[in-house]
Coordinates of C-alpha atoms in Angstrom, one line a residue:
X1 CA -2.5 -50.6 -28.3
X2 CA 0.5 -48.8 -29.2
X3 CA 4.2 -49.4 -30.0
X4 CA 6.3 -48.3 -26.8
X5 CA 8.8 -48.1 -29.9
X6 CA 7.5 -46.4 -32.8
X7 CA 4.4 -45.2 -31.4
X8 CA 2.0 -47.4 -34.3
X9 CA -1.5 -48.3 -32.9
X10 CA -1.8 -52.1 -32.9
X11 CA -5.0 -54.7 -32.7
X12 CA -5.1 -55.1 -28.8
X13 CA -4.4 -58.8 -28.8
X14 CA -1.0 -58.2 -31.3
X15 CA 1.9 -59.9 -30.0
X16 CA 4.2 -57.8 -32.5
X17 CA 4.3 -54.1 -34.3
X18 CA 2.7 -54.3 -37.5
X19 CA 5.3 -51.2 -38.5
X20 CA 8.6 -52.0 -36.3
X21 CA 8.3 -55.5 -35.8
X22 CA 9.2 -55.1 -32.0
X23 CA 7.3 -57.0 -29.4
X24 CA 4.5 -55.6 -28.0
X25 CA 4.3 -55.3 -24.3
X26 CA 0.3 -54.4 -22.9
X27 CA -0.3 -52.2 -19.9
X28 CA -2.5 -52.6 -17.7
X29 CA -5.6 -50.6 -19.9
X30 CA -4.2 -53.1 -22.7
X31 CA -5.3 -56.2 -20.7
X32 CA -8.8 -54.9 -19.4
X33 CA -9.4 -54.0 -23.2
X34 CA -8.4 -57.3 -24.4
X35 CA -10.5 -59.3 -21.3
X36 CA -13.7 -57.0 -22.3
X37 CA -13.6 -58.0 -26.2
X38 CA -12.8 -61.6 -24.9
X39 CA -16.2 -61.3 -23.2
X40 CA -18.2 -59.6 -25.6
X41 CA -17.6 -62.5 -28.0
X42 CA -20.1 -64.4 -25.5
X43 CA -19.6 -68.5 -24.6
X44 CA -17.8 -69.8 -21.8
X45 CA -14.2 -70.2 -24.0
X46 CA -14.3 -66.7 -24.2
X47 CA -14.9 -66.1 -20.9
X48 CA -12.3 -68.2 -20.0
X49 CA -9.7 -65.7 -22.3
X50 CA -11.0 -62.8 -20.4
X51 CA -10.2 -64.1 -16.9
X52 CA -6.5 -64.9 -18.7
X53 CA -6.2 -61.6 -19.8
X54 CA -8.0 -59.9 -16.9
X55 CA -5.4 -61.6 -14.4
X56 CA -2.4 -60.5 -16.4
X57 CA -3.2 -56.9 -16.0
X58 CA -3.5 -58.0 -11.9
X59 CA -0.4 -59.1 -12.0
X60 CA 0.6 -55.3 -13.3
X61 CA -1.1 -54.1 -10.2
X62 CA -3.4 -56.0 -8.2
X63 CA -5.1 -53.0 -6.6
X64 CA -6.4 -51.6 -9.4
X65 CA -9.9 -51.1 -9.2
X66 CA -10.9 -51.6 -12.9
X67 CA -9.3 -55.0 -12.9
X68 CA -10.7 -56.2 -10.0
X69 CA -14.2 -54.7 -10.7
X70 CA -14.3 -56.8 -13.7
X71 CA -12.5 -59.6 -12.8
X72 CA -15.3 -59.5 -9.9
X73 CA -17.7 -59.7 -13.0
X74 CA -16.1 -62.6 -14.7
X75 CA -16.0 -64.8 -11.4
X76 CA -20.2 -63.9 -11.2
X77 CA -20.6 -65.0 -14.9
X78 CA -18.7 -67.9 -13.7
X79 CA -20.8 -68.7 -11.3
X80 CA -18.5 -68.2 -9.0
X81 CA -20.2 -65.7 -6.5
X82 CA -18.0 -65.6 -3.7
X83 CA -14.6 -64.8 -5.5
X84 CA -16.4 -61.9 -7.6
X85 CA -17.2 -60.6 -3.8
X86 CA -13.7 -60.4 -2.6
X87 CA -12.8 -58.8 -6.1
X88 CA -15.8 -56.0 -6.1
X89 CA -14.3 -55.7 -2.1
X90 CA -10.6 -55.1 -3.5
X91 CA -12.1 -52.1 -6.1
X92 CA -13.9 -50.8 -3.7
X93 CA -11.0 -50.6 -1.5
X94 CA -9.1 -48.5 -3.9
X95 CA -12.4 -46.7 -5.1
X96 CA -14.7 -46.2 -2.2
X97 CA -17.3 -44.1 -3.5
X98 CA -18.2 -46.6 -7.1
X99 CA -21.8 -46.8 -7.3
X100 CA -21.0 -49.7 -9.8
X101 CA -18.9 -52.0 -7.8
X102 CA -21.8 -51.7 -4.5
X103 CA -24.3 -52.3 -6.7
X104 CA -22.7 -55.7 -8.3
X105 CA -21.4 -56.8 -4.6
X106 CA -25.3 -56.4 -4.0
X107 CA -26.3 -58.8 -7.0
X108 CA -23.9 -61.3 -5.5
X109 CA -25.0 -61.3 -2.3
X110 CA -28.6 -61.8 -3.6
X111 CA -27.7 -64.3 -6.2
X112 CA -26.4 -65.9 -2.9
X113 CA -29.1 -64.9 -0.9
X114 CA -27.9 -63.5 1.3
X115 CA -30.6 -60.6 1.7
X116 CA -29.7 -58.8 4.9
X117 CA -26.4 -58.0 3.1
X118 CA -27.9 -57.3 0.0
X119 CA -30.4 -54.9 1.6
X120 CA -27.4 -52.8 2.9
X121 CA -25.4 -53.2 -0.4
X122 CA -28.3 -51.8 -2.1
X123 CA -28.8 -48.8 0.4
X124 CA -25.2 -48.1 -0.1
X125 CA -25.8 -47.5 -3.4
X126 CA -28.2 -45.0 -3.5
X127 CA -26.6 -43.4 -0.8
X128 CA -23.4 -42.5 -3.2
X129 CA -25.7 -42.0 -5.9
X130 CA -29.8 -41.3 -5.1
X131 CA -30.3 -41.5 -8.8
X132 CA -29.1 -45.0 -9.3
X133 CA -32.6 -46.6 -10.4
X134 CA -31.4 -50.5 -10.2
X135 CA -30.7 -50.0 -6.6
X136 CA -33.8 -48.6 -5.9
X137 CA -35.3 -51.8 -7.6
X138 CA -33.2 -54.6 -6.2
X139 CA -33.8 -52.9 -2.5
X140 CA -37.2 -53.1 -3.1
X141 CA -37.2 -56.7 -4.6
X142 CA -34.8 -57.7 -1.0
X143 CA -37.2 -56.0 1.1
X144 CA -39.9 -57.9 -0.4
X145 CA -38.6 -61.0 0.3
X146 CA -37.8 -59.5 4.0
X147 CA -41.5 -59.3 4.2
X148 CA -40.8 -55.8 5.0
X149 CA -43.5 -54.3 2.7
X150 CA -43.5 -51.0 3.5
X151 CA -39.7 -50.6 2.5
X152 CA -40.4 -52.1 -0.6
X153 CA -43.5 -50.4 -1.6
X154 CA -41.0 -46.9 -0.9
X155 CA -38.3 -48.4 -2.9
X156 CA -40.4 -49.1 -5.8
X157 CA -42.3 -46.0 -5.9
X158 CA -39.2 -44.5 -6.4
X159 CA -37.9 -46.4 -9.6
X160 CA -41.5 -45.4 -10.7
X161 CA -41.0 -42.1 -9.8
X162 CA -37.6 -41.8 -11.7
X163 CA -38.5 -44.5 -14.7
X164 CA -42.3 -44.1 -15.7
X165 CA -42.0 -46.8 -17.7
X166 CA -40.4 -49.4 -15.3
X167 CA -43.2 -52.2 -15.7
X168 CA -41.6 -54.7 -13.6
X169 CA -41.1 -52.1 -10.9
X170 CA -45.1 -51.5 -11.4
X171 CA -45.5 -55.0 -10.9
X172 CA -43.6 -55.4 -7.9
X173 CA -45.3 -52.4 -6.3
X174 CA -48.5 -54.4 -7.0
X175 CA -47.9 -57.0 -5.1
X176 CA -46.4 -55.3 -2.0
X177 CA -49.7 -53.5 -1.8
X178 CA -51.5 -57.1 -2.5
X179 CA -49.4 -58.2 0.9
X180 CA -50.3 -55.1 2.7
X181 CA -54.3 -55.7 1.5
X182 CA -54.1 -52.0 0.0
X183 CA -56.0 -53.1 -2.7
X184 CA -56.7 -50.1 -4.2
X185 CA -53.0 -49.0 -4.7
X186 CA -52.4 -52.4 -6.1
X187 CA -54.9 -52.3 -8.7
X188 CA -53.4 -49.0 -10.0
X189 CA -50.0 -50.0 -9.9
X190 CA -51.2 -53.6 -12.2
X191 CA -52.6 -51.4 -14.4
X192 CA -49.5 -49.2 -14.8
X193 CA -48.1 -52.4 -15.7
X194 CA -50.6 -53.6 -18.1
X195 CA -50.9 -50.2 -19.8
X196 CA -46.9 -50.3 -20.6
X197 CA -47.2 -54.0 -21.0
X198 CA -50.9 -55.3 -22.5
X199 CA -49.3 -58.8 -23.1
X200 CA -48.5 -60.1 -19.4
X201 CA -50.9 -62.4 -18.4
X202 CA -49.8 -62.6 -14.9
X203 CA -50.5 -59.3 -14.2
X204 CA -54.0 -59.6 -15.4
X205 CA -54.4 -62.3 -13.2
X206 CA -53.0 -59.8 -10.2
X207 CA -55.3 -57.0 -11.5
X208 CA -58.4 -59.4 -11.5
X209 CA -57.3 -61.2 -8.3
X210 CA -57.2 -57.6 -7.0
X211 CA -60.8 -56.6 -8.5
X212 CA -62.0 -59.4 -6.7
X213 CA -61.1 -58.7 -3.3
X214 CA -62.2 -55.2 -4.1
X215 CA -65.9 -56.4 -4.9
X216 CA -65.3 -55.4 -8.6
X217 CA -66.9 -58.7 -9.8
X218 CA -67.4 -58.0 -13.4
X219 CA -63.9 -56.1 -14.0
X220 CA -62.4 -59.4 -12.4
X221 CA -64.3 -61.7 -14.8
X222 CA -63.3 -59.8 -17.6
X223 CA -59.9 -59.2 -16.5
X224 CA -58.9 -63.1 -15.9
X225 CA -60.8 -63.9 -19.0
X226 CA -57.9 -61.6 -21.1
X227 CA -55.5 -63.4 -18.2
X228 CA -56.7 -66.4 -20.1
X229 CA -56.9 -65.5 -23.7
X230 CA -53.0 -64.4 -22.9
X231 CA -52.1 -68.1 -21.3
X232 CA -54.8 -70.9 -22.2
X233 CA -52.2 -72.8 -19.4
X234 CA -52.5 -70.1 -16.8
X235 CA -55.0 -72.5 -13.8
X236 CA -54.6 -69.6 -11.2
X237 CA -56.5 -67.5 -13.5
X238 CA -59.2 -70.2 -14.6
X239 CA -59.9 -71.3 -11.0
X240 CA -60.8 -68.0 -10.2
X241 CA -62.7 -67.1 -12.7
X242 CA -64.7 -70.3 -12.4
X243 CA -65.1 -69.6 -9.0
X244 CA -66.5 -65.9 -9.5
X245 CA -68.6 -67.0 -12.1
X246 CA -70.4 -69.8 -10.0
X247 CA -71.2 -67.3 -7.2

């Protein structure tokens, strides 16, 4: 932060010029940089400095869409869904077109579930910007629980598309064509997952669920037995294999 008097750059949270002595007056850039080292610090005190700060630079000029947009953020870290809405609703009001501030009015609205709204956050999103990846996900993950598989299986195939190495996004894909009993598709996308990811015993389980159905006995056996070796706990896993082993 610099002296409006002698022009001496200052730690952002000094109260007084380490050169001139004079008191040091933030603007509005000032406060968001103080808030976001507030935050960084992690741990709910510092949280609570960040909204302090954060409001202060509000109080400079409460349209500014920076402030609000994070000020939108504190309030969700918060827990406090609804008030980061109406702030990601004021940046958005002075910046129409930020991919950023859609997206985490989205997030909100799902953490709320609220999914219709949610679905068009997302869309909104990748309308502004088609190479936004997240949104691609989170649309896919609301249509999901729309039960609007086909929406979601187009969603996810493009994170995959953009993000080879998106393993959850696999994941997800797999069990949209699970729901749509494209078991074919669904055993490629697991193994997408599983080839990024050899660790996840849940998607061995989906992979060896989806052998099954195929009439891939022997894969599925061997499958759930590595779903198995991976989580001694996991029953899905054992209850099938028991089952595919007795027939």
């Amino acid at each position: 932060m610099l002296c409006k008097k002698c022009g001496t750059g200052n730690q952002e949270d000094s109260k007084f010029c380490k050169d001139c002595g004079s008191r040091m007056e933030k603007s509005i850039e000032g406060y968001i940089a103080s808030a976001l080292m507030y935050r960084r610090r992690g741990g709910p005190s510092s949280l609570g400095l960040a909204v302090i700060e954060m409001d202060e630079a509000l109080k400079l000029d409460p349209e500014d869409a920076e402030a609000n947009y994070f000020m939108g953020k504190f309030m969700y870290d918060g827990g406090f869904v609804e008030d980061a809405i109406e702030f990601y609703d004021k940046a958005l009001k002075s910046e129409p077109k930020w991919a950023d501030a859609y997206f985490a009015k989205g997030m909100a609205y799902y953490r709320m579930c609220s999914i219709d709204k949610a679905i068009e956050t997302f869309e909104k999103v990748i309308e502004i910007n088609p190479e936004y990846v997240g949104a691609y996900y989170f649309a896919g993950i609301t249509y999901y629980h729309k039960g609007r598989m086909g929406k979601a299986i187009e969603n996810f195939k493009e994170v995959v598309r953009r993000d080879p190495k998106y393993a959850v996004a696999y994941y997800h894909l797999g069990r949209s064509y699970t729901k749509k009993n494209l078991m074919k598709e669904a055993i490629k996308a697991f193994e997408s997952v599983i080839a990024i990811n050899p660790t996840d015993a849940d998607t061995f389980f989906h992979l060896g669920f989806s052998y099954a159905k195929s009439g891939m006995t022997d894969k599925a056996i061997k499958t759930l037995e590595k779903a198995v070796d991976l989580d001694p706990n996991d029953e899905n896993s054992r209850r099938l294999l028991m089952e595919l082993m007795m027939m």
